[in-house]
Coordinates of C-alpha atoms in Angstrom, one line a residue:
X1 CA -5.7 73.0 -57.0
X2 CA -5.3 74.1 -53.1
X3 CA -2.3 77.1 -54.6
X4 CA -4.1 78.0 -57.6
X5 CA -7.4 78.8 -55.6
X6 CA -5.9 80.3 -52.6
X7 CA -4.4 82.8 -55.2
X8 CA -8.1 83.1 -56.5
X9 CA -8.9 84.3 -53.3
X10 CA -6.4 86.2 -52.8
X11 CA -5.2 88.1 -56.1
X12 CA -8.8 88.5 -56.9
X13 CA -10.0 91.6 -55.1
X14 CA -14.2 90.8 -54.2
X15 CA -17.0 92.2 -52.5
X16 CA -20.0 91.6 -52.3
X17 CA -23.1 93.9 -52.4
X18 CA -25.9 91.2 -52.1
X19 CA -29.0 90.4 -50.4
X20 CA -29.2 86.5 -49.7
X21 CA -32.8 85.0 -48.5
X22 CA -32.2 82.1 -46.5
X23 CA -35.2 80.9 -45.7
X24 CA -37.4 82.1 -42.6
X25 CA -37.0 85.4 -41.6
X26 CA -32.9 85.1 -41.8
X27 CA -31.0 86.4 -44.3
X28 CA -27.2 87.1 -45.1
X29 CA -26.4 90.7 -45.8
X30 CA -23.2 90.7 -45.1
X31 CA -21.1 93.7 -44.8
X32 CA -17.4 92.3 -44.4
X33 CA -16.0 88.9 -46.1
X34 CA -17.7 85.9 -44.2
X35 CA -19.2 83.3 -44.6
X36 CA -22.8 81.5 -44.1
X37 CA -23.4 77.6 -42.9
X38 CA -26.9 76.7 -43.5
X39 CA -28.6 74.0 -41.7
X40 CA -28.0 71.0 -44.8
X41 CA -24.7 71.8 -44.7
X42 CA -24.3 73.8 -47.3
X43 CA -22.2 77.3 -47.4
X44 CA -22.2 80.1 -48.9
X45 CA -19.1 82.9 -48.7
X46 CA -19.0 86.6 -49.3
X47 CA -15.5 87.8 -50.4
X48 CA -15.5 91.8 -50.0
X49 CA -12.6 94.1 -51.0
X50 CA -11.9 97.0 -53.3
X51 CA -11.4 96.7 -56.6
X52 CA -10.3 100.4 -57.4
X53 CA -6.5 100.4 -58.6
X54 CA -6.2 96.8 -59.9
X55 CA -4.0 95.9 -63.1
X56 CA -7.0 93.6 -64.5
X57 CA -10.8 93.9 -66.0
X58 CA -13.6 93.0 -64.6
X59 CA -13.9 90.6 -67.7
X60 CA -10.2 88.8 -66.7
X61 CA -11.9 88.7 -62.9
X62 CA -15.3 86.9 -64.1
X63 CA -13.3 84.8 -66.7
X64 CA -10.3 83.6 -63.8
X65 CA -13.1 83.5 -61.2
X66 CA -15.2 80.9 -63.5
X67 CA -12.2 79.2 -64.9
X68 CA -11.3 78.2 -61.0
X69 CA -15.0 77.2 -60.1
X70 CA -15.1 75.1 -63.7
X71 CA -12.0 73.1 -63.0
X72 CA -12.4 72.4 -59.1
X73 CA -16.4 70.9 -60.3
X74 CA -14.5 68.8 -63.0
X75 CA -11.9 66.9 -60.7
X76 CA -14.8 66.2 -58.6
X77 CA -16.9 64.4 -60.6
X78 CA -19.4 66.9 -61.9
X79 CA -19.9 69.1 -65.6
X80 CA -17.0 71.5 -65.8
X81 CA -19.6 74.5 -65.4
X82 CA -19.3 77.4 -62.9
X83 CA -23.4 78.3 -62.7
X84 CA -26.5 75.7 -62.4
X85 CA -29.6 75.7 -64.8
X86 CA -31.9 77.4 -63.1
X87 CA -34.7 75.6 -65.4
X88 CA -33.3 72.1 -64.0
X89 CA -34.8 71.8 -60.2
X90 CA -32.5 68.6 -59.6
X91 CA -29.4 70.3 -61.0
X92 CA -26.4 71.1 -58.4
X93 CA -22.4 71.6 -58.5
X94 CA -19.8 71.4 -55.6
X95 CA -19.0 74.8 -56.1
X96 CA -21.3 77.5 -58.1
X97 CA -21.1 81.3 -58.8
X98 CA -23.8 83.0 -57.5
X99 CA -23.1 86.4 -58.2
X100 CA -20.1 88.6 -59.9
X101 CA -20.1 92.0 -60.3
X102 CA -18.2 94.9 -60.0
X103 CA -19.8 97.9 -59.4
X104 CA -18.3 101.6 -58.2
X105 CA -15.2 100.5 -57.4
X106 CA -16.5 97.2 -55.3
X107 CA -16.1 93.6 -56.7
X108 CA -18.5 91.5 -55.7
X109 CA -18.3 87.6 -55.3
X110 CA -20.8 85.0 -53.8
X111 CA -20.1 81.4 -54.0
X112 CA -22.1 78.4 -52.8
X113 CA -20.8 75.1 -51.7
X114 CA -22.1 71.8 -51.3
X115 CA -20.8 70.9 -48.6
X116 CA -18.1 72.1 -46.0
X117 CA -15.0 70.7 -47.3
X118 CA -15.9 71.9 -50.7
X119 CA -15.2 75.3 -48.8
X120 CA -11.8 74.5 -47.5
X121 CA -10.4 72.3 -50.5
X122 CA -11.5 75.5 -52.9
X123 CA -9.9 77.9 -50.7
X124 CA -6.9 76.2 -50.0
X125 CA -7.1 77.0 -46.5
X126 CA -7.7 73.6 -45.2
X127 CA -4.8 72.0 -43.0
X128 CA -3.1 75.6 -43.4
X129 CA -2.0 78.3 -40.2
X130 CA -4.1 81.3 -41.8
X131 CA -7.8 81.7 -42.5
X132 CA -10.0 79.1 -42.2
X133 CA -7.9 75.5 -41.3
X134 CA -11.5 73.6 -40.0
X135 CA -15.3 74.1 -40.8
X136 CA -17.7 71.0 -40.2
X137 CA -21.4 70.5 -38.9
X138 CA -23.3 68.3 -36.5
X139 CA -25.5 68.3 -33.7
X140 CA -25.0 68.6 -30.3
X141 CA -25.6 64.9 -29.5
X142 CA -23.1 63.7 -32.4
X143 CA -20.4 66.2 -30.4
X144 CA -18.0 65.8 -28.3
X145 CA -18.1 69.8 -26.6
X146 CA -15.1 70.8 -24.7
X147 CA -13.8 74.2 -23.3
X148 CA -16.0 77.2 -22.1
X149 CA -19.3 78.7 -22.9
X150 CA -21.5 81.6 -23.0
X151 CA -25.1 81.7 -24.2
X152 CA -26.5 84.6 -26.0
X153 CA -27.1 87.3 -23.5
X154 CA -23.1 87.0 -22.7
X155 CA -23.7 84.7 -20.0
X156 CA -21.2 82.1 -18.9
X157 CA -22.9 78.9 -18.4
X158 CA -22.1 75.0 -17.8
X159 CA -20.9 72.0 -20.5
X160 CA -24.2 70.5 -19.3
X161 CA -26.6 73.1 -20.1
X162 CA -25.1 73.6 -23.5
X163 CA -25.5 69.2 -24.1
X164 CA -28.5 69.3 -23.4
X165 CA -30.6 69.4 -26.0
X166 CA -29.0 67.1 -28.5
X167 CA -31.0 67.5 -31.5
X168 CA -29.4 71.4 -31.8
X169 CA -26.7 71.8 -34.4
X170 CA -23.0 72.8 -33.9
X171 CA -20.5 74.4 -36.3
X172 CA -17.2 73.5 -35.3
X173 CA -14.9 75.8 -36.8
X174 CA -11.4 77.4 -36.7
X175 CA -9.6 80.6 -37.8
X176 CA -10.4 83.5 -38.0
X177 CA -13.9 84.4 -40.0
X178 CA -17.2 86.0 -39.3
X179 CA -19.5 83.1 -39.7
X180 CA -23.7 83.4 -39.5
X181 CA -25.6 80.3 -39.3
X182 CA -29.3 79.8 -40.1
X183 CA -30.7 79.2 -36.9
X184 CA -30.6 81.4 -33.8
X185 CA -27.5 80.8 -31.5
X186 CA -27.8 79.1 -28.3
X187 CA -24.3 78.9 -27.1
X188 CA -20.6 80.0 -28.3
X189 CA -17.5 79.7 -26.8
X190 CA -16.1 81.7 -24.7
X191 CA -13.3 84.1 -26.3
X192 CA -15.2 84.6 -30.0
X193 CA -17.6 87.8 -30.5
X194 CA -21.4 87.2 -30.4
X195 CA -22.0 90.3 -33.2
X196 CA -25.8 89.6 -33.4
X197 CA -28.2 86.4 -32.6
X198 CA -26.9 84.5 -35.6
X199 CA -23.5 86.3 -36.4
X200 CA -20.1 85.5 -34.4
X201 CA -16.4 86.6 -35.2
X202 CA -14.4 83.8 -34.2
X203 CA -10.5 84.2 -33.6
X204 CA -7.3 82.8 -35.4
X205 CA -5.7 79.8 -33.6
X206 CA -9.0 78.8 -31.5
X207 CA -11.9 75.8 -32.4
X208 CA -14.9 77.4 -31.8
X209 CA -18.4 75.9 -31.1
X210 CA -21.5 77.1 -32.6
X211 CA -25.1 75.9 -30.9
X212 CA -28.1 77.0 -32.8
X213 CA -31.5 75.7 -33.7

C-alpha cells in the first residue's frame, strides 16, 4: 500500500484552495503543501501543485484519488468509502476526502486523518529518507525534550523553561514540511523556521519539537 500511495502523492498533481475552521479563532489557509496536527490528534494535509499540462482528467484524478483513500480504510478495518455521512454524527474513517477540485489550472486536495500514523502509512513516507519519516503527539510531561530551543519571539531559552509546564502539547516531527498546529507555539527548536504563531517549516534530516497550548 506504502508504493501505491506515495505514487498518489506524487503522480497526482494537488492544490488546495480551501479555507479550514479549526475551531477558536485558528484556521488553516494554507498557501503551500503542509500539513495541520490538531490537538486530538488528528491531521489534516494540503497537497498544492499545478495541474496545467497533465496527461489525465480531473475525473481519472478524483476516481484514483478515492480509489486510494477506499482501499487504505478497507485494510484497516473500516467501510471501503473515501467520504463520511455527514447525516451520521458518530460516523468516521482513517482516511477521508475532504475536498477535490480542480479549478483554473490548480488541483486541489484535503485529506483528514485519524490519527498520526494514518498520515505516514497513507503517504508512504514513514521509515523513508524523503518527506515526512516521523509525526507523533504528546505533551510536554509525557516527553523526553532534548536539543536546543527558542520561544516565539526568536529567543534562545533553557530545556527547563520549555519542561515546565507539562500539560502543553508537543509535535515531534521529522522531515521536511510546513506544519501548523492548533494552539499557539510556546517553543521550537532551534534550526526550523517560526513562519507565524502557529506555523513552522521544519528541515529534512532534523526531529523537531513543537510546544504549544
Amino acid at each position: 500500500m506504502k508504493k501505491k500511495t506515495a505514487g498518489l502523492m506524487m503522480a497526482a498533481v494537488l492544490a488546495l484552495a480551501a479555507l479550514v475552521g479549526c475551531g477558536g479563532k485558528v484556521k488553516f489557509e494554507p498557501t503551500v503543501s503542509s500539513i495541520y496536527v490538531k490537538k486530538d490528534g488528528t491531521v489534516v494535509s494540503a497537497d498544492i501543485e499545478d495541474f496545467v499540462g497533465n496527461n489525465y482528467s480531473e475525473a481519472e484524478l478524483k476516481t484514483y484519488v478515492e480509489d486510494a483513500v477506499k482501499e487504505y480504510n478497507s485494510e484497516h478495518g473500516a467501510e471501503a468509502e473515501a467520504y463520511v455521512d455527514e447525516e451520521d454524527k458518530e460516523a468516521s474513517l482513517p482516511i477521508q476526502i475532504t475536498s477535490l477540485t480542480v479549478e483554473e489550472g490548480v488541483a486541489s486536495l484535503l485529506l483528514a486523518y485519524e490519527k498520526c500514523g494514518d498520515y505516514l502509512e497513507f503517504t508512504g513516507t514513514s521509515g523513508t529518507e524523503n518527506g515526512v519519516s516521523r509525526l507523533e503527539l504528546s505533551t510536554v510531561g509525557e516527553t523526553s525534550l532534548s536539543g536546543n530551543f527558542q520561544n516565539a519571539k526568536g529567543e534562545d531559552v533553557t530545556l527547563e523553561g520549555v519542561t515546565k509546564k507539562e500539560k502543553n502539547s508537543v509535535v515531534i516531527i521529522e522531515g521536511a514540511v510546513t506544519i501548523q498546529v492548533e494552539g499557539k507555539i510556546q517553543y521550537v527548536s532551534a534550526g526550523a523556521t517560526l513562519i507565524d504563531k502557529y506555523t513552522v517549516a521544519t528541515k529534512a534530516g532534523d526531529v523537531t519539537y513543537i510546544v504549544f497550548k
